[in-house]
Tab-separated table of C-alpha atoms in Angstrom:
chain	number	residue	atom	x	y	z
A	1	MET	CA	-70.612	57.556	-36.051
A	2	ARG	CA	-70.819	61.352	-35.963
A	3	TRP	CA	-73.668	61.071	-33.477
A	4	LEU	CA	-71.553	58.774	-31.282
A	5	ALA	CA	-68.612	61.199	-31.453
A	6	ASP	CA	-70.916	64.066	-30.449
A	7	LEU	CA	-72.234	61.960	-27.573
A	8	LEU	CA	-68.689	61.260	-26.399
A	9	GLU	CA	-67.737	64.917	-26.353
A	10	ASP	CA	-70.942	65.819	-24.543
A	11	PHE	CA	-70.373	63.168	-21.862
A	12	VAL	CA	-66.756	64.233	-21.305
A	13	ASP	CA	-67.957	67.727	-20.410
A	14	ARG	CA	-70.322	66.433	-17.724
A	15	ASP	CA	-69.616	65.826	-14.052
A	16	SER	CA	-70.077	62.088	-13.583
A	17	ASN	CA	-69.161	59.428	-11.056
A	18	GLY	CA	-67.562	56.049	-11.642
A	19	ALA	CA	-70.847	54.169	-11.928
A	20	GLU	CA	-72.133	56.604	-14.562
A	21	ASP	CA	-68.873	56.281	-16.485
A	22	ASP	CA	-69.183	52.486	-16.450
A	23	ARG	CA	-72.773	52.617	-17.704
A	24	PHE	CA	-71.819	54.994	-20.492
A	25	VAL	CA	-68.889	52.827	-21.601
A	26	GLU	CA	-71.108	49.733	-21.502
A	27	GLY	CA	-73.850	51.284	-23.619
A	28	ALA	CA	-71.683	53.259	-26.030
A	29	GLY	CA	-69.328	50.310	-26.492
A	30	ALA	CA	-72.205	47.970	-27.325
A	31	PHE	CA	-73.597	50.537	-29.775
A	32	LEU	CA	-70.191	50.936	-31.426
A	33	GLY	CA	-69.872	47.161	-31.723
A	34	VAL	CA	-73.239	46.873	-33.471
A	35	LEU	CA	-72.313	49.682	-35.878
A	36	LEU	CA	-69.013	48.013	-36.771
A	37	ILE	CA	-70.633	44.626	-37.358
A	38	ASP	CA	-73.251	46.245	-39.591
A	39	HIS	CA	-70.692	48.304	-41.519
A	40	LEU	CA	-67.770	45.877	-41.772
A	41	GLY	CA	-69.399	42.492	-41.296
A	42	GLY	CA	-68.625	40.150	-38.455
A	43	GLY	CA	-70.048	38.886	-35.195
A	44	THR	CA	-69.484	38.700	-31.476
A	45	GLN	CA	-66.991	36.663	-29.452
A	46	GLU	CA	-66.875	35.747	-25.776
A	47	ARG	CA	-64.365	33.890	-23.667
A	48	ASP	CA	-64.199	33.752	-19.886
A	49	GLY	CA	-66.639	36.648	-19.598
A	50	CYS	CA	-64.591	38.854	-21.937
A	51	HIS	CA	-66.454	40.133	-25.012
A	52	ARG	CA	-65.043	41.243	-28.359
A	53	VAL	CA	-66.268	41.960	-31.890
A	54	GLN	CA	-65.011	39.719	-34.686
A	55	LEU	CA	-64.347	41.598	-37.919
A	56	GLY	CA	-63.584	39.609	-41.035
A	57	ARG	CA	-62.084	36.153	-40.624
A	58	PHE	CA	-59.389	36.919	-38.059
A	59	GLY	CA	-60.074	40.491	-36.939
A	60	CYS	CA	-60.768	41.186	-33.268
A	61	PHE	CA	-61.798	44.549	-31.800
A	62	ASP	CA	-62.697	45.788	-28.314
A	63	PRO	CA	-65.350	48.531	-28.706
A	64	TRP	CA	-65.624	49.085	-24.953
A	65	GLY	CA	-61.887	49.624	-24.658
A	66	ALA	CA	-62.053	52.069	-27.563
A	67	ILE	CA	-64.799	54.103	-25.854
A	68	GLN	CA	-62.883	54.127	-22.562
A	69	GLU	CA	-59.715	55.320	-24.288
A	70	ALA	CA	-61.661	58.015	-26.136
A	71	LEU	CA	-63.166	59.284	-22.866
A	72	ASP	CA	-59.698	59.570	-21.345
A	73	ALA	CA	-58.142	61.227	-24.414
A	74	ASP	CA	-57.456	64.937	-24.804
A	75	ASP	CA	-59.312	64.808	-28.128
A	76	PRO	CA	-62.089	62.159	-27.865
A	77	ARG	CA	-63.235	62.594	-31.474
A	78	LYS	CA	-59.736	62.103	-32.889
A	79	CYS	CA	-59.114	59.106	-30.627
A	80	LEU	CA	-62.371	57.470	-31.718
A	81	SER	CA	-61.481	58.090	-35.366
A	82	GLU	CA	-58.132	56.333	-34.877
A	83	TYR	CA	-59.853	53.321	-33.346
A	84	LEU	CA	-62.321	53.201	-36.241
A	85	SER	CA	-59.391	53.094	-38.658
A	86	MET	CA	-57.936	50.230	-36.622
A	87	ALA	CA	-61.252	48.363	-36.852
A	88	GLU	CA	-61.254	48.754	-40.631
A	89	ARG	CA	-57.720	47.340	-40.782
A	90	GLU	CA	-58.811	44.400	-38.643
A	91	ALA	CA	-61.615	43.669	-41.101
A	92	ARG	CA	-59.092	43.750	-43.989
A	93	ALA	CA	-56.804	41.269	-42.163
A	94	ASP	CA	-54.202	44.007	-41.773
A	95	GLY	CA	-54.864	45.083	-38.179
A	96	PRO	CA	-52.727	44.330	-35.103
A	97	VAL	CA	-54.572	41.066	-34.431
A	98	SER	CA	-55.856	39.970	-37.839
A	99	ARG	CA	-52.535	40.445	-39.638
A	100	VAL	CA	-50.671	38.217	-37.191
A	101	VAL	CA	-53.333	35.497	-37.140
A	102	ARG	CA	-53.596	35.623	-40.953
A	103	ILE	CA	-49.841	35.147	-41.328
A	104	PHE	CA	-49.855	32.309	-38.807
A	105	ALA	CA	-52.786	30.620	-40.583
A	106	GLU	CA	-51.093	30.911	-43.985
A	107	GLU	CA	-47.845	29.400	-42.712
A	108	LEU	CA	-49.727	26.700	-40.811
A	109	SER	CA	-51.543	25.597	-43.983
A	110	ARG	CA	-48.210	25.339	-45.814
A	111	ALA	CA	-46.144	23.642	-43.120
A	112	ARG	CA	-48.847	21.578	-41.439
A	113	PRO	CA	-51.767	20.871	-43.787
A	114	ASP	CA	-52.940	18.311	-41.228
A	115	LEU	CA	-53.757	21.156	-38.805
A	116	ALA	CA	-56.169	24.077	-38.923
A	117	ILE	CA	-57.396	26.825	-36.621
A	118	HIS	CA	-60.481	25.576	-34.805
A	119	SER	CA	-61.268	28.785	-32.913
A	120	GLN	CA	-59.700	32.127	-32.054
A	121	PHE	CA	-60.074	34.774	-29.383
A	122	GLU	CA	-57.871	37.830	-29.804
A	123	LEU	CA	-54.334	36.448	-30.212
A	124	THR	CA	-55.055	32.990	-28.813
A	125	VAL	CA	-55.734	30.354	-31.449
A	126	ASP	CA	-56.993	26.855	-30.687
A	127	LEU	CA	-56.041	24.226	-33.240
A	128	ASP	CA	-58.129	21.236	-34.233
A	129	ASN	CA	-55.634	18.858	-32.604
A	130	GLY	CA	-56.332	20.373	-29.168
A	131	ALA	CA	-53.228	22.586	-29.043
A	132	SER	CA	-53.555	26.233	-28.011
A	133	VAL	CA	-51.094	28.881	-29.219
A	134	ASP	CA	-50.686	32.397	-27.832
A	135	LEU	CA	-49.512	34.716	-30.621
A	136	ALA	CA	-48.910	37.743	-28.374
A	137	ARG	CA	-45.125	37.524	-28.742
A	138	LEU	CA	-45.448	37.195	-32.500
A	139	GLU	CA	-47.675	40.290	-32.558
A	140	ARG	CA	-45.110	42.325	-30.615
A	141	ALA	CA	-42.294	41.193	-32.903
A	142	ALA	CA	-44.342	41.752	-36.073
A	143	ARG	CA	-45.074	45.409	-35.289
A	144	ASP	CA	-41.734	46.419	-36.812
A	145	GLN	CA	-41.492	43.605	-39.358
A	146	ASP	CA	-42.743	43.144	-42.893
A	147	ASP	CA	-44.844	40.103	-43.742
A	148	ASP	CA	-41.818	38.037	-44.812
A	149	ASP	CA	-40.049	38.472	-41.473
A	150	ALA	CA	-43.278	37.905	-39.557
A	151	SER	CA	-43.873	34.731	-41.573
A	152	GLN	CA	-40.445	33.455	-40.612
A	153	ALA	CA	-41.250	34.032	-36.940
A	154	ALA	CA	-44.576	32.224	-37.405
A	155	ARG	CA	-42.777	29.242	-38.932
A	156	ARG	CA	-40.586	28.961	-35.831
A	157	ILE	CA	-43.701	28.742	-33.659
A	158	ILE	CA	-45.258	26.140	-35.951
A	159	SER	CA	-42.085	24.048	-35.864
A	160	MET	CA	-42.604	23.592	-32.110
A	161	LEU	CA	-46.101	22.135	-32.492
A	162	PRO	CA	-46.544	18.414	-31.884
A	163	GLY	CA	-45.889	16.395	-35.053
A	164	ALA	CA	-48.745	14.850	-36.980
A	165	GLU	CA	-47.591	11.308	-36.259
A	166	ALA	CA	-45.621	11.804	-33.079
A	167	ARG	CA	-47.322	10.693	-29.872
A	168	GLU	CA	-45.792	12.896	-27.215
A	169	ALA	CA	-45.014	10.999	-24.036
A	170	THR	CA	-44.296	13.416	-21.219
A	171	PRO	CA	-43.085	11.716	-18.028
A	172	TRP	CA	-44.913	12.546	-14.797
A	173	SER	CA	-41.872	14.305	-13.320
A	174	GLU	CA	-41.788	16.719	-16.268
A	175	ALA	CA	-45.554	17.180	-16.374
A	176	VAL	CA	-46.018	18.032	-12.672
A	177	PRO	CA	-45.053	21.747	-12.834
A	178	ARG	CA	-46.835	22.296	-16.174
A	179	LEU	CA	-50.149	20.615	-15.412
A	180	LEU	CA	-53.233	22.872	-15.339
A	181	PRO	CA	-57.012	22.322	-15.514
A	182	ARG	CA	-59.104	24.014	-18.168
A	183	LEU	CA	-62.875	24.027	-18.558
A	184	VAL	CA	-64.148	23.074	-22.000
A	185	SER	CA	-67.634	22.680	-23.427
A	186	ARG	CA	-69.142	19.473	-24.751
A	187	LYS	CA	-69.546	21.238	-28.112
A	188	PHE	CA	-65.783	21.927	-28.267
A	189	VAL	CA	-64.923	18.308	-27.475
A	190	ASP	CA	-67.432	16.928	-29.992
A	191	SER	CA	-65.897	19.091	-32.722
A	192	LEU	CA	-62.426	17.539	-32.302
A	193	PRO	CA	-61.256	14.543	-34.335
A	194	ALA	CA	-62.134	11.293	-32.567
A	195	GLU	CA	-58.510	10.210	-32.380
A	196	GLN	CA	-57.690	13.060	-30.008
A	197	ASP	CA	-59.413	11.207	-27.130
A	198	LEU	CA	-58.796	13.984	-24.610
A	199	TYR	CA	-58.580	13.241	-20.907
A	200	LEU	CA	-61.805	14.677	-19.439
A	201	ASP	CA	-63.842	14.814	-16.241
A	202	ALA	CA	-67.464	15.951	-16.301
A	203	ILE	CA	-68.516	18.565	-13.738
A	204	GLY	CA	-71.849	19.617	-15.223
A	205	HIS	CA	-74.332	18.999	-18.007
A	206	ASP	CA	-72.200	20.664	-20.677
A	207	VAL	CA	-68.975	21.493	-18.827
A	208	LEU	CA	-65.931	19.253	-18.602
A	209	VAL	CA	-62.478	19.584	-17.092
A	210	ALA	CA	-59.592	18.910	-19.433
A	211	LEU	CA	-55.922	18.897	-18.510
A	212	GLN	CA	-53.299	20.985	-20.251
A	213	LEU	CA	-49.531	21.076	-20.242
A	214	ARG	CA	-48.367	24.679	-20.573
A	215	TYR	CA	-45.043	25.641	-22.116
A	216	GLY	CA	-44.920	29.422	-21.876
A	217	ALA	CA	-47.179	30.762	-24.623
A	218	ARG	CA	-47.938	27.257	-25.929
A	219	ALA	CA	-50.278	24.734	-24.395
A	220	ARG	CA	-51.628	21.358	-25.393
A	221	TYR	CA	-54.376	19.139	-24.060
A	222	LEU	CA	-53.532	15.749	-22.604
A	223	ARG	CA	-54.881	12.542	-24.111
A	224	CYS	CA	-56.198	9.622	-22.099
A	225	ALA	CA	-53.341	7.357	-23.178
A	226	GLU	CA	-50.747	9.813	-21.895
A	227	VAL	CA	-52.380	10.115	-18.492
A	228	ASP	CA	-52.879	6.347	-18.241
A	229	ASP	CA	-49.134	5.884	-18.772
A	230	TRP	CA	-48.486	7.770	-15.522
A	231	LYS	CA	-50.354	5.031	-13.616
A	232	ARG	CA	-51.722	7.466	-11.036
A	233	ASP	CA	-55.274	7.820	-9.805
A	234	ARG	CA	-57.424	10.558	-11.345
A	235	GLY	CA	-57.930	12.293	-8.018
A	236	SER	CA	-54.237	12.924	-7.379
A	237	ILE	CA	-53.670	14.122	-10.951
A	238	ARG	CA	-56.527	16.595	-10.768
A	239	GLN	CA	-55.411	17.706	-7.299
A	240	ARG	CA	-51.954	18.530	-8.667
A	241	ALA	CA	-53.458	20.507	-11.576
A	242	VAL	CA	-55.664	22.529	-9.213
A	243	ALA	CA	-52.697	23.182	-6.893
A	244	ASN	CA	-50.685	24.506	-9.838
A	245	LEU	CA	-53.600	26.747	-10.801
A	246	ALA	CA	-53.798	28.105	-7.246
A	247	ALA	CA	-50.077	28.897	-7.276
A	248	LYS	CA	-50.393	30.569	-10.670
A	249	SER	CA	-53.301	32.680	-9.394
A	250	ARG	CA	-51.630	34.336	-6.415
A	251	ALA	CA	-51.258	37.643	-8.250
A	252	LEU	CA	-54.747	37.991	-9.709
A	253	ARG	CA	-55.824	41.117	-11.546
A	254	LEU	CA	-58.898	42.417	-9.762
A	255	GLU	CA	-61.032	45.010	-11.542
A	256	PRO	CA	-63.733	46.813	-9.533
A	257	VAL	CA	-67.186	46.600	-11.117
A	258	SER	CA	-69.354	48.176	-8.424
A	259	ASP	CA	-69.493	48.345	-4.644
A	260	GLY	CA	-68.355	45.018	-3.256
A	261	ILE	CA	-68.039	43.341	-6.658
A	262	LEU	CA	-64.695	42.606	-8.309
A	263	ARG	CA	-63.973	41.123	-11.721
A	264	VAL	CA	-61.195	38.546	-11.916
A	265	ARG	CA	-59.617	38.508	-15.348
A	266	GLN	CA	-56.294	36.903	-16.275
A	267	SER	CA	-57.032	36.406	-19.999
A	268	ASP	CA	-55.273	33.033	-19.951
A	269	GLY	CA	-58.328	30.851	-20.545
A	270	LEU	CA	-58.304	29.547	-16.966
A	271	ASP	CA	-60.681	31.947	-15.205
A	272	GLY	CA	-63.591	29.499	-15.366
A	273	ALA	CA	-61.479	26.821	-13.673
A	274	ARG	CA	-60.451	29.328	-10.995
A	275	LEU	CA	-64.079	29.900	-10.074
A	276	LEU	CA	-65.357	26.309	-10.192
A	277	LEU	CA	-62.358	24.317	-9.007
């Protein structure tokens, strides 16, 4: 780590262009990620082209963002040290991300033992019933709360999840403005309980299009039975979902990568659908 800090300070003192900065962040960030995985234990995560390091069970850390922030800081060494402390907290389930997801998981196991976290990327957790929950609001609220208050907020979120026995029936008129397409892998679908029976269209060897209903930070996948109840053809349903996605995408965040190349990143899990549909 001392060598990396020395390298940071040396690079800051150089005259460099944007492309050189990007290459440095890419390489130094990858190196930092490997060091953290080796020191704290963990692995790598990727979703919609966005890469993170998983630390511990719920910890999530962006080594490239840490390097970029350190380069822009008045004191790069101090900034890097602060990010390393954050990474250690993430590994202990006491960091900004891991603490919130840990609290949510604990309350979920108490209130809904029929549900569990199937996968996680940063503050988005996918449950094994097909529901997806964005914990960003909980994270913001929990910054100034102790674990008891944060747990209470988590319980409110859990209370809004579909019931274990309830079969939600959303009428077409209510579903129209909330309907969105999301790409999922065959591996993800095969890992779900058989009774979920998600509504799916295949568009490739291992890529399928599922349909979601989004309610702010909460989303759930639609089942075949629900869609069949609408008594509409598949083409018109998918067309409506794609139209909603187009309307939602009018204010895209475009990040320059190099000359003539832009990165589209909304961090809402729908970037793959934007490109293919």
